[in-house]
Short mmCIF file of C-alpha atoms in Angstrom, two decimals:
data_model
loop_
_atom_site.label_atom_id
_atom_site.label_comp_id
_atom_site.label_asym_id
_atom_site.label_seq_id
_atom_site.Cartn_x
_atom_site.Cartn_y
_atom_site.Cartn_z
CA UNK A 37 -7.87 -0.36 20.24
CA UNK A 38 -9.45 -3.80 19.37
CA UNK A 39 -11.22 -5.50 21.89
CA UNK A 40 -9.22 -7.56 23.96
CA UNK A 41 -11.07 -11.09 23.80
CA UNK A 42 -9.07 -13.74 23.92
CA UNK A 43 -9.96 -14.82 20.96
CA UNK A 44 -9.94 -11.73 18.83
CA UNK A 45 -6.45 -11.52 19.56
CA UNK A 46 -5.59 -14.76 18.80
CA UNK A 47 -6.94 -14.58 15.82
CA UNK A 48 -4.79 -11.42 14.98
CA UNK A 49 -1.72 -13.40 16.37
CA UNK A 50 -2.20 -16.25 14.22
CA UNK A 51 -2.67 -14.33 11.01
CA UNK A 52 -0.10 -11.64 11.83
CA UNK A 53 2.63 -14.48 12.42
CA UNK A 54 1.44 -16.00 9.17
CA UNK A 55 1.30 -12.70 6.76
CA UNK A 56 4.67 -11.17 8.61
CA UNK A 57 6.31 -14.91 8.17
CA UNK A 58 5.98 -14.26 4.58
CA UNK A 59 7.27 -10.57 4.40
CA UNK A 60 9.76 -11.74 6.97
CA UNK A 61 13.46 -10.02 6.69
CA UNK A 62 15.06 -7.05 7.92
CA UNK A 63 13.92 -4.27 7.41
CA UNK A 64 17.78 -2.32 7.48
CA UNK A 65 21.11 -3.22 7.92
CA UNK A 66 22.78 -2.44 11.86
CA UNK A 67 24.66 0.37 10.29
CA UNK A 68 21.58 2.09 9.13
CA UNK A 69 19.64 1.58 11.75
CA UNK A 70 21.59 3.40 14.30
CA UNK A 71 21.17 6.33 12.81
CA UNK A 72 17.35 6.72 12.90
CA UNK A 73 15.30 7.42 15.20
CA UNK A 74 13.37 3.99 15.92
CA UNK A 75 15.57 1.08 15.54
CA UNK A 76 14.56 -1.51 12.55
CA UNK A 77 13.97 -4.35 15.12
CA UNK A 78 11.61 -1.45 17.07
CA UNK A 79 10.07 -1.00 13.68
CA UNK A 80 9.27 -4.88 12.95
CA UNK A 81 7.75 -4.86 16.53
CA UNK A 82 5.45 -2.16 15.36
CA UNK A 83 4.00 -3.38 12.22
CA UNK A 84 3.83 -6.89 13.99
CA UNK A 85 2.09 -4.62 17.41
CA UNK A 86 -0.31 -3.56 15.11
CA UNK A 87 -2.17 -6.21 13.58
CA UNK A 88 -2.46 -6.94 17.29
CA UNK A 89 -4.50 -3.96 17.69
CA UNK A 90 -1.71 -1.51 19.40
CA UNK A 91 -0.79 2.08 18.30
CA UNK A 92 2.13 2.47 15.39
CA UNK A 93 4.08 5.06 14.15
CA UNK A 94 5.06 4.39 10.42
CA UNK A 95 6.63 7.13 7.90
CA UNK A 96 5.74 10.16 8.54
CA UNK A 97 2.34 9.27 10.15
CA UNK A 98 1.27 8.99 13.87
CA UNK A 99 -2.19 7.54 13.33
CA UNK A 100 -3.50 4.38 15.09
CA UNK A 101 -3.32 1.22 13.54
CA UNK A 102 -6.80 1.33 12.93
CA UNK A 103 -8.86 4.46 13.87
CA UNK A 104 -12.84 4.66 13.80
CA UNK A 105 -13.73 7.62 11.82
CA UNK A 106 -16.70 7.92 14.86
CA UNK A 107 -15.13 8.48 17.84
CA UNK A 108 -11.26 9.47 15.78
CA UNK A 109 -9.85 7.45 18.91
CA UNK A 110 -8.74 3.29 18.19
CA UNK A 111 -11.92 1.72 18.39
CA UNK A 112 -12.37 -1.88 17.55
CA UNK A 113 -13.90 -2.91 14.26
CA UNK A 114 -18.02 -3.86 14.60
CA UNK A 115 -19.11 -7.05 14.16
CA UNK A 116 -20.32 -7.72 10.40
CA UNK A 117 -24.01 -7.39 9.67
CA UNK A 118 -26.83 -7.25 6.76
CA UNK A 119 -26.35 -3.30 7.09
CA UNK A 120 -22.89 -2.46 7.72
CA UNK A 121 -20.02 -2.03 5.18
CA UNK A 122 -16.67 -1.92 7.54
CA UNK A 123 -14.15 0.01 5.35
CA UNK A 124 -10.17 0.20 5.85
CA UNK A 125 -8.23 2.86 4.11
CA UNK A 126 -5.23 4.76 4.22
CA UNK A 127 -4.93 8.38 4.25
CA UNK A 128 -3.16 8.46 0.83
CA UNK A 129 -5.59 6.36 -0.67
CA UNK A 130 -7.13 9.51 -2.85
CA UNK A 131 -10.28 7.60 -4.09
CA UNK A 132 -11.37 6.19 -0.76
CA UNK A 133 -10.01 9.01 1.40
CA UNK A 134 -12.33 11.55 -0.83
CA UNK A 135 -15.63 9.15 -0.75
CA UNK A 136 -15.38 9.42 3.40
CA UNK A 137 -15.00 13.05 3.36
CA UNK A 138 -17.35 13.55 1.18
CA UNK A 139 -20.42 10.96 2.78
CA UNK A 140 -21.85 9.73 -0.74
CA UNK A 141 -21.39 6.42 0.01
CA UNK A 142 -23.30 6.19 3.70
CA UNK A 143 -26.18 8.54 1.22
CA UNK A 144 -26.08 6.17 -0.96
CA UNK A 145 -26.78 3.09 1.15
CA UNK A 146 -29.12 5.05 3.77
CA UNK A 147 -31.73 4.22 0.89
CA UNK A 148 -30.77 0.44 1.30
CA UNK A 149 -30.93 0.43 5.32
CA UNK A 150 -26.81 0.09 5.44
CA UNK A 151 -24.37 2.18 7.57
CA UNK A 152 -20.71 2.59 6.69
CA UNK A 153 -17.84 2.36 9.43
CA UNK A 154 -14.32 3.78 8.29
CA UNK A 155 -11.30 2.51 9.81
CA UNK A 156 -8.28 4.22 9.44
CA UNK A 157 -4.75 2.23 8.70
CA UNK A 158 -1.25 3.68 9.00
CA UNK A 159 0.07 0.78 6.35
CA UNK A 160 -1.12 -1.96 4.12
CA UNK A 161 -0.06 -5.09 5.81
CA UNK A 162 -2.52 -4.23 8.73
CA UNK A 163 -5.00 -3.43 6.85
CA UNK A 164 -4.71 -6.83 4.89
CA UNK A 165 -4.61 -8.78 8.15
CA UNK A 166 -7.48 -7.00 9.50
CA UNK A 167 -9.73 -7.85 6.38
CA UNK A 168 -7.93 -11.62 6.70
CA UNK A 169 -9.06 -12.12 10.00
CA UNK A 170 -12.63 -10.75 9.52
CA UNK A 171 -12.28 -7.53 11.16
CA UNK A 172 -13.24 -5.30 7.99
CA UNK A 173 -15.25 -6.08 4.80
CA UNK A 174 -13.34 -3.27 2.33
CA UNK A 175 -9.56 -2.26 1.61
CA UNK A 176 -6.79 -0.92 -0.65
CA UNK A 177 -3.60 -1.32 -1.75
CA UNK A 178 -1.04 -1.39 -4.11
CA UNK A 179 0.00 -4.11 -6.15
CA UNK A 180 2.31 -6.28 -4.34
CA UNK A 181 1.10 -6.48 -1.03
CA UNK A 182 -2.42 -8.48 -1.92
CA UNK A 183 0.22 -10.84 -3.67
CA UNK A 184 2.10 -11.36 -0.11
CA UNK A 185 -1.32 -11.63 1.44
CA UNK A 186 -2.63 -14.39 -0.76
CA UNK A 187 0.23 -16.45 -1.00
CA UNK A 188 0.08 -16.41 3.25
CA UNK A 189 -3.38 -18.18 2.86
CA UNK A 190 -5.59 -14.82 3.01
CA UNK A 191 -9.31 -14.96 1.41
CA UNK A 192 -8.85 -12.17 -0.56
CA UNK A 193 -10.65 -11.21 -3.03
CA UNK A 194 -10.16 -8.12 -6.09
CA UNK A 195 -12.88 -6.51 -6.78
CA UNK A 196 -11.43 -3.95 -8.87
CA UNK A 197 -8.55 -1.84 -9.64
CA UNK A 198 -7.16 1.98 -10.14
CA UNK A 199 -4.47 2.66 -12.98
CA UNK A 200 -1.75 4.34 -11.31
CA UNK A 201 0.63 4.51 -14.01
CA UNK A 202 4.28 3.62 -13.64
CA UNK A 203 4.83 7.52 -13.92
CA UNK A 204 4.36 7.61 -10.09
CA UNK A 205 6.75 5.95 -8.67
CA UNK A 206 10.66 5.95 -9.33
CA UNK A 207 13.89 5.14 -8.18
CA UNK A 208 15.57 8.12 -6.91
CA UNK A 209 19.37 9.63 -6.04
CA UNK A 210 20.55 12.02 -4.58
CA UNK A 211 21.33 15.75 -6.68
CA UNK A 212 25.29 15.18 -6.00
CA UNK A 213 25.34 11.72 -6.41
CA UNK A 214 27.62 10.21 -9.26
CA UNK A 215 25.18 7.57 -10.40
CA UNK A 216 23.81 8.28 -13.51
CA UNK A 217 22.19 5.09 -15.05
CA UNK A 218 20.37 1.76 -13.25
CA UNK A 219 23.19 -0.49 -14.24
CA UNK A 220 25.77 1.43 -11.38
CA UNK A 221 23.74 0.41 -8.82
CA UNK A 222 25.52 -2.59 -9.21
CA UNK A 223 27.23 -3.19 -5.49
CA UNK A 224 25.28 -0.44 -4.22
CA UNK A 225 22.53 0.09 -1.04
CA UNK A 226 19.01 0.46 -2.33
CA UNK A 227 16.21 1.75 0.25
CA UNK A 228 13.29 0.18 -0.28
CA UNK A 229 9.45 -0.81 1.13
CA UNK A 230 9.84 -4.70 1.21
CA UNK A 231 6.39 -6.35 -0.25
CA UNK A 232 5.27 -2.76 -1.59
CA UNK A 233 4.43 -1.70 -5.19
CA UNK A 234 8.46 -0.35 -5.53
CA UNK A 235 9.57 -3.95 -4.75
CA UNK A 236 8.62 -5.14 -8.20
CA UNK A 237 9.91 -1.94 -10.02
CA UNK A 238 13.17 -2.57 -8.29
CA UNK A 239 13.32 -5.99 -10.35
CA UNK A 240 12.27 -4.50 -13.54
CA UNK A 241 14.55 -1.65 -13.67
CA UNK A 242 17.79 -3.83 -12.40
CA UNK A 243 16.37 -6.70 -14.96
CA UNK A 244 16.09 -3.93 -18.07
CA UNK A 245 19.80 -3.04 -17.11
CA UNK A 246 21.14 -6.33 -17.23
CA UNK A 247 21.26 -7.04 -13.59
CA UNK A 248 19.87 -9.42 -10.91
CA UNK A 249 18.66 -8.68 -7.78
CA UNK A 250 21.27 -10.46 -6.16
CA UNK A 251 23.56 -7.56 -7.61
CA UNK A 252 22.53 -4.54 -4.81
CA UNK A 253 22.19 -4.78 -1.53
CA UNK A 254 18.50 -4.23 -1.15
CA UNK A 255 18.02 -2.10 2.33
CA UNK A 256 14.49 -2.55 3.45
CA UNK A 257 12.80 0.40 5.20
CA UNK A 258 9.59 2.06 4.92
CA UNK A 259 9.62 5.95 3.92
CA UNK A 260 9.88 7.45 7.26
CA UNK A 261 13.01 5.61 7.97
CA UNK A 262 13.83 5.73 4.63
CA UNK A 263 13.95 9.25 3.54
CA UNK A 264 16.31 10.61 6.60
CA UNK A 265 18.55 7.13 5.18
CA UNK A 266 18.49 8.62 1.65
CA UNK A 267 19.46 12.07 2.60
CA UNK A 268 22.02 11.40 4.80
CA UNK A 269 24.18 8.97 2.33
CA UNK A 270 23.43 6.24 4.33
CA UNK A 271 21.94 4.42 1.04
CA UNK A 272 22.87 4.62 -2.49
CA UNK A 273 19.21 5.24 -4.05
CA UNK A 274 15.50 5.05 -3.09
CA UNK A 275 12.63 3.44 -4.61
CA UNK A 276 10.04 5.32 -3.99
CA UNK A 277 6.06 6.00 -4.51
CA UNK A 278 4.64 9.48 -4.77
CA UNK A 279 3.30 11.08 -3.05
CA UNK A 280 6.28 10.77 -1.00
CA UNK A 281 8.14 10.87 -4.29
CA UNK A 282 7.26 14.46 -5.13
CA UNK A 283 8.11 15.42 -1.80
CA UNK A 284 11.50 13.79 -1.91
CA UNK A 285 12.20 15.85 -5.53
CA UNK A 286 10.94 19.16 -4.36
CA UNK A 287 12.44 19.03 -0.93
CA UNK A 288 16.29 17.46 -1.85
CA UNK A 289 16.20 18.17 -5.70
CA UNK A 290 16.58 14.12 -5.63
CA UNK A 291 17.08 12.81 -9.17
CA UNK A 292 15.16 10.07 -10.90
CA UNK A 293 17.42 7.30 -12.19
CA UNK A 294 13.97 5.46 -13.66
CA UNK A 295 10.63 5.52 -13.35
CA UNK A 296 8.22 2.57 -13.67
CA UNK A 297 6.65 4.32 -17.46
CA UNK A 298 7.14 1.38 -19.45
CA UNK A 299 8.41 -1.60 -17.23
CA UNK A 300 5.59 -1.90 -14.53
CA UNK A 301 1.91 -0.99 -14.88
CA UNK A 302 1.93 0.11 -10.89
CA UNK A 303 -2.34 -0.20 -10.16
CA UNK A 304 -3.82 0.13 -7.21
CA UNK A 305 -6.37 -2.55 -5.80
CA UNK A 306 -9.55 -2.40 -3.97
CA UNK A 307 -9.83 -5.60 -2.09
CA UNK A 308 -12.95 -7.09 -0.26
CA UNK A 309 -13.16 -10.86 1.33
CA UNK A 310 -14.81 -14.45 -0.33
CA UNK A 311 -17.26 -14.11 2.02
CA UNK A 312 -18.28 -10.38 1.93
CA UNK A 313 -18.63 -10.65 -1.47
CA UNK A 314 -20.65 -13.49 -1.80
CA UNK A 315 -22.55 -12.54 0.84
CA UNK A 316 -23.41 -9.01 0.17
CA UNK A 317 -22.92 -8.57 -3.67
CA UNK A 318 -25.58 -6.16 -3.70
CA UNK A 319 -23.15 -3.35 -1.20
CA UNK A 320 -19.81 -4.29 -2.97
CA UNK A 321 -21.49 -3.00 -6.15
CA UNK A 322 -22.31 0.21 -4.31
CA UNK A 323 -19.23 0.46 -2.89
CA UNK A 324 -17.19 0.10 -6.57
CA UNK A 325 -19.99 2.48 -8.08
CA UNK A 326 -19.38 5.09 -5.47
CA UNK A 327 -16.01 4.98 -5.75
CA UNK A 328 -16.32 5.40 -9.71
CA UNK A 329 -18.54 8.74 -9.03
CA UNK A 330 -15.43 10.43 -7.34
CA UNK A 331 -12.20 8.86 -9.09
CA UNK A 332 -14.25 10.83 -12.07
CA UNK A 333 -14.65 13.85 -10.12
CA UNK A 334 -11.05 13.61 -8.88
CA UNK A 335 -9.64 13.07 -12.15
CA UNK A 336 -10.94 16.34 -13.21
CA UNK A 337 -10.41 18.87 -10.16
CA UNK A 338 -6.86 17.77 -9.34
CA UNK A 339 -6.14 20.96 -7.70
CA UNK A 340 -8.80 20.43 -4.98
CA UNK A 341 -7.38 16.78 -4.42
CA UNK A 342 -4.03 18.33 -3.96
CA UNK A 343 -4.94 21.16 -1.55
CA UNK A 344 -7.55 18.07 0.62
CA UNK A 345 -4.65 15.64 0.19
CA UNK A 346 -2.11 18.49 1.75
CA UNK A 347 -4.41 18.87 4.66
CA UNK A 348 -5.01 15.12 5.18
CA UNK A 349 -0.87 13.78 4.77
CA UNK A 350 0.38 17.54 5.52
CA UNK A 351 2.52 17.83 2.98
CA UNK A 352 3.66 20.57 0.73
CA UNK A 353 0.72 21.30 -1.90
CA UNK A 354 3.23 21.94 -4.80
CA UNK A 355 4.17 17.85 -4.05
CA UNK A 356 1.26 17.12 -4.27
CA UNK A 357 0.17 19.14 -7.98
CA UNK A 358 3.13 17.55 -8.98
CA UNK A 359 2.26 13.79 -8.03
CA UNK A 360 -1.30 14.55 -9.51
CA UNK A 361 0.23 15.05 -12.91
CA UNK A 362 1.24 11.67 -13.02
CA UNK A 363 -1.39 9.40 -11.43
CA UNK A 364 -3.64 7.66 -13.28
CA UNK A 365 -7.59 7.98 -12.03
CA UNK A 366 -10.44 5.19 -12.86
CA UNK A 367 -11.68 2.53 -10.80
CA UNK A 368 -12.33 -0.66 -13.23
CA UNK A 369 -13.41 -4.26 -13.39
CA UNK A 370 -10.05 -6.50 -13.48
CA UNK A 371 -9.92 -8.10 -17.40
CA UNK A 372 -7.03 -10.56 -18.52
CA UNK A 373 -4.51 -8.17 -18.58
CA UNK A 374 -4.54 -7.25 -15.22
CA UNK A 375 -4.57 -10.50 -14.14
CA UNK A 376 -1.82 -11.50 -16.09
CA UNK A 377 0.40 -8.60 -14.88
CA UNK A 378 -0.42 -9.35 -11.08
CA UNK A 379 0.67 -13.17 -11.76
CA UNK A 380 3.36 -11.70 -13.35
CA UNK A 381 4.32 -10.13 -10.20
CA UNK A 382 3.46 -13.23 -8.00
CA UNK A 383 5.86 -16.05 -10.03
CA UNK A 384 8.47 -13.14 -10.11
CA UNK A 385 8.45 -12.98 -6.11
CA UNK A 386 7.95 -16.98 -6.18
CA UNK A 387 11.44 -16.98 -7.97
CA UNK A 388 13.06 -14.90 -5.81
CA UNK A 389 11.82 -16.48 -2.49
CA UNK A 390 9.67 -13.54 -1.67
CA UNK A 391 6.80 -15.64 -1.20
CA UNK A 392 7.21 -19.24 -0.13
CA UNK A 393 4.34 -20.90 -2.41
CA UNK A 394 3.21 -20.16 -5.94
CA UNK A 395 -0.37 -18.72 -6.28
CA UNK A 396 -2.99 -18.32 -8.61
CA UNK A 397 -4.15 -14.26 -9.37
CA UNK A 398 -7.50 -15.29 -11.09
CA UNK A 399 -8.56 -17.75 -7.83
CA UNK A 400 -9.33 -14.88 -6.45
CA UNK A 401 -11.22 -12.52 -8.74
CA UNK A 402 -14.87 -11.04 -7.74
CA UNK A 403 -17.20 -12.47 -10.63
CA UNK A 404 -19.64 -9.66 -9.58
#
């Protein structure tokens, strides 16, 4: 767990009110919730318990909040120094997840006097209040959530990106359902990951097929609660990210109603702090470069990513081959475009409400 100074944890109070304020709303109707196993309002506790340092059980996980990769107990975060890059990631992170089992990185910067320190996060919220409040110097996530974090007043900074492809995530019913097209979810109970990549492909997808968002009855829940939701009729459709996504279709026979191909670019971001970066320019590059070395090596030996990534998120291998045949590898500098399509997503969310201030994408850009 993190250490329990006073002012540690007041730190992860403040910031944790602030970020959560901003993603604030239910996570699930009553109706829903009463079926599952941990309660929605049990659920909102969790997420919030963890920025605060306390164990949390989210999807199908039971990993700490944040785990060191040292001891594989909850250990605080070190202090930052001249020689040690403190790096959050999630287990389904493939590029990051592969650079720690693999140690290039800490051989890489044993050369240059610096140490590495993983920490392990069950969720991206965490992880973004944890680099917020100081606590680690590296992270990733999808699109969306950075966009939540920076319009809460995090000093967040991209340092570059992964091309996902809108391939990989979908909105899904069920094999019997009568729903055949986007425009009859009109009325209807969509699960969804509030403030995750899916949030904005929800928009897109209803938008393409004439409707607002005010026309379903969005039903927010993250996949653990989700998927037991979507299987047992409880909600109309899922929006969904693979690699939970592949599981969902080769488990259920689920059916994809649309896909993101076409509507959403769906990249992945690997985020670092204003003052990390300015600070230590020198071990950001390594970081990025390392990570180059084995999204390359990943993109061409996707069977041994699927069979590590079984082992690491135990789930099916034949998921996983299948969610590798539609993921995008490459980790690259952020250009215009990218930019553009993440303020895209930010003034779409502003309009909405999502996020109660409009932001600027490029303010917070590494110029490395």
């Amino acid at each position: 767990m993190w250490r329990h100074s006073s002012f540690l944890n007041a730190k992860l109070f403040s910031g944790a009110s602030r970020l959560f304020r901003t993603m604030q709303g239910s996570f699930s109707d009553r109706r829903i919730a009463s079926s599952l196993r941990l309660s929605t309002s049990r659920r909102f506790f969790l997420l919030t318990a963890a920025s605060l340092g306390l164990s949390l059980t989210i999807a199908a996980c039971t990993a700490p909040a944040a785990t060191n990769s040292a001891t594989n107990t909850a250990a605080p975060a070190s202090p930052a120094t001249s020689s040690l890059v403190r790096i959050g990631y999630q287990k389904s992170a493939t590029a990051l997840n592969l650079l720690k089992s693999k140690g290039d990185l800490e051989k890489r910067l044993q050369s240059e006097g610096a140490t590495v320190e993983w920490n392990e996060f069950a969720a991206g919220p965490q992880m973004l209040e944890a680099l917020n409040v100081g606590s680690i110097d590296f992270a990733y996530t999808g699109e969306t959530p950075p966009v939540f974090a920076q319009a809460a007043g995090a000093p967040l900074v991209y340092v570059a990106y992964e091309p996902l492809g809108g391939a990989a995530e979908a909105i899904l019913v069920r094999k019997d359902s009568p729903i055949q097209s986007v425009a009859e979810l009109k009325g209807k109970r969509v699960a969804l990951n509030k403030g995750s990549n899916v949030h904005y492909l929800l928009v897109k997808a209803l938008e393409e097929a004439g409707l607002k968002y005010t026309d379903i009855q969005p039903v927010f829940l993250p996949p653990g609660d989700a998927r037991p939701a979507f299987e047992q009729g409880s909600v109309d459709a899922w929006v969904i990210w693979d690699p939970f996504f592949a599981a969902t279709e080769k488990a259920t026979g689920a059916r994809v109603l649309r896909d993101g191909e076409g509507i959403v670019a769906n990249r992945g971001f690997f985020l670092s702090t204003q003052k990390f970066t300015s600070e230590q320019p020198a071990l950001t590059k390594a970081v990025v470069d390392e990570l180059t070395k084995v999204s390359d090596w990943a993109e061409g030996n996707s069977n041994e990513v699927a069979q590590f990534l079984s082992t690491e998120l135990k789930i099916d291998k034949a998921a996983l081959d299948l969610a590798e045949t539609r993921r995008g590898y490459g980790v690259k500098p952020l250009d215009s475009e990218v930019v553009d399509g993440q303020q895209q997503i930010a003034d779409t969310f502003y309009q909405l409400k999502l996020i109660p201030k409009q932001i600027k994408i490029s303010d917070a850009v590494w110029k490395g």
